[in-house]
């Protein structure tokens, strides 16, 4: 509402909010309280062309049916309404009654005194409403309603004039705040030109420490800081410093700017690390020297003098130019205390990648967002394939572990007759996908997350090296193997030999086909294949997408906000819901994407789920 404005005050407020420079106006002097007078001009009123605003400026007293015989009763009713603080809402309220009495008896001193008391009480309520307008916009509507009543009753009363001025000031503050907030939404911050900053400063010049304007000022500061952080993310450190300097002028003692400067510095460090990793990754590609040197130039542009990452990348580029680049991929097995050998492990190179789905990726879910950069400071070794039935059998024979499906007496298997997955008794880790005895070279199925972790604990004890389930970051990093496309092989259809996937050419023993499959693809298997039956990926690892889905060490989270950036498992103590990664022999194409992830109780077992292990180096 924009309805009440004393002319002189309106000019003063307009000057505070519409000047041409960036300097905040001087605080306005307190309006002196006019001396009480029965005479004098009524305040000048500005009325907008909005009919609704004009209507809210006026108040018509409710009609009171009154004659001379009922004057005494009306006086009593009006006095009672004053005691009950019922001022104007209906014909039984104090002000309508007193106005009706005075219309019949203009010289009724008791009615005049009562009307003055009612007006005084009404103005006190209006002042209480005005005191809430900084926190509650609805209170301003109440203050306007009271203003219309007061103006109708006695527009020349000095108390009414002061109150109308206060309402006008509240209107102006609301208008400036709303204009500032619209500027904020449109990213017109106004650090150098007209915009949100000027509006909020104008409010604070009129009412220092006004909460809404202070909040707006903090929002402008946040907007400038976001610009600084965005510039830093793009590697524009000069622009980032400029925006931080602008933000620092707004609230010098808040500490916010120092925190933002620390984040900008952290971003600089992350960019240096990322470009360092990109340069190293480029050296592993044919004719990658030019790209690596370009990344080194990026690093040197923003790195602090003496930065070790810049020195390391320069040294590696020199080595690659003259002697070639050392390539990870070494395979090994650990000797176990019982004389056997552990699973065959493959060294995965350290480095960084963008984890999660791209925003526009088809089939992606919100659980795969936001895409974020993850960097591994150290390489790690991952078993080249899923843990087999034979490998798990050695653990079971050595420890007597009571596996979940064995203890429960059943698991979920594939039923060829119905084409569905059903619960079947007597099925455990020794069983295949339909519940028959499993061959030793098949991936072990029907194991819970705790069964898998018991196996890794046994390997750790037997080998003297730390074995564990992979984090989901490690799993996706190993699956992508340097590829940032939606599929482990990149873009487009699955090429032949991509793994044991749901292909349209696959047939079950009774001739069933998949209703949702990779078109034109077949791998000759319905159900899990023996491990390492397909082709390894670039890191020398098999079936990360296909054959069986796999347990990871992570607890389930609905998305990646606040996820670790160093590749560690994201674990909440005592969590019961875990992350499953990698598509299986019976997964839809969307579930075979590199970013796909699913939640599951850590106690479930079924014919599509197994695991592999990681060894720390």
XYZ file of N, CA and C in Angstrom, residues 76-98 118 122 125 142:
81
model
N -23.443 4.852 27.550
C -22.973 3.702 28.340
C -22.333 2.632 27.434
N -22.980 2.391 26.313
C -22.420 1.394 25.380
C -21.056 1.835 24.860
N -20.925 3.127 24.561
C -19.642 3.618 24.042
C -18.550 3.529 25.097
N -18.896 3.907 26.345
C -17.901 3.814 27.422
C -17.457 2.369 27.633
N -18.431 1.457 27.573
C -18.083 0.035 27.700
C -17.163 -0.402 26.558
N -17.449 0.045 25.354
C -16.600 -0.318 24.205
C -15.178 0.211 24.388
N -15.038 1.410 24.983
C -13.686 1.940 25.257
C -12.957 1.032 26.227
N -13.681 0.632 27.320
C -13.028 -0.257 28.299
C -12.620 -1.571 27.644
N -13.400 -2.050 26.710
C -13.110 -3.330 26.049
C -12.247 -3.163 24.797
N -11.823 -1.930 24.538
C -10.909 -1.639 23.425
C -11.504 -2.049 22.076
N -12.797 -1.833 21.956
C -13.484 -2.037 20.678
C -13.680 -0.665 20.073
N -12.813 -0.352 19.085
C -12.757 1.037 18.657
C -13.693 1.369 17.505
N -13.734 0.556 16.433
C -14.405 1.032 15.234
C -15.010 -0.051 14.355
N -14.915 -1.304 14.702
C -15.222 -2.378 13.757
C -16.692 -2.453 13.379
N -17.601 -2.110 14.294
C -19.026 -2.238 13.992
C -19.811 -1.136 14.705
N -21.132 -1.200 14.575
C -21.973 -0.143 15.137
C -21.964 -0.121 16.654
N -21.493 -1.160 17.316
C -21.399 -1.205 18.767
C -20.016 -0.821 19.268
N -19.131 -0.362 18.370
C -17.789 0.065 18.748
C -17.826 1.519 19.210
N -16.769 1.917 19.926
C -16.760 3.213 20.598
C -16.855 4.383 19.613
N -15.993 4.417 18.618
C -15.943 5.585 17.733
C -17.237 5.775 16.948
N -17.801 4.722 16.299
C -19.090 4.941 15.629
C -20.174 5.437 16.582
N -20.197 4.924 17.820
C -21.219 5.363 18.772
C -21.032 6.839 19.132
N -19.780 7.224 19.468
C -19.552 8.624 19.839
C -19.838 9.569 18.659
N -11.073 7.296 22.921
C -11.096 6.218 21.921
C -10.039 6.454 20.847
N -6.935 4.110 19.987
C -6.751 3.627 18.626
C -5.339 3.925 18.129
N -2.798 1.580 19.523
C -2.785 0.310 18.799
C -2.086 0.454 17.452
N -2.692 -3.328 9.067
C -3.431 -2.928 10.251
C -3.179 -1.455 10.570
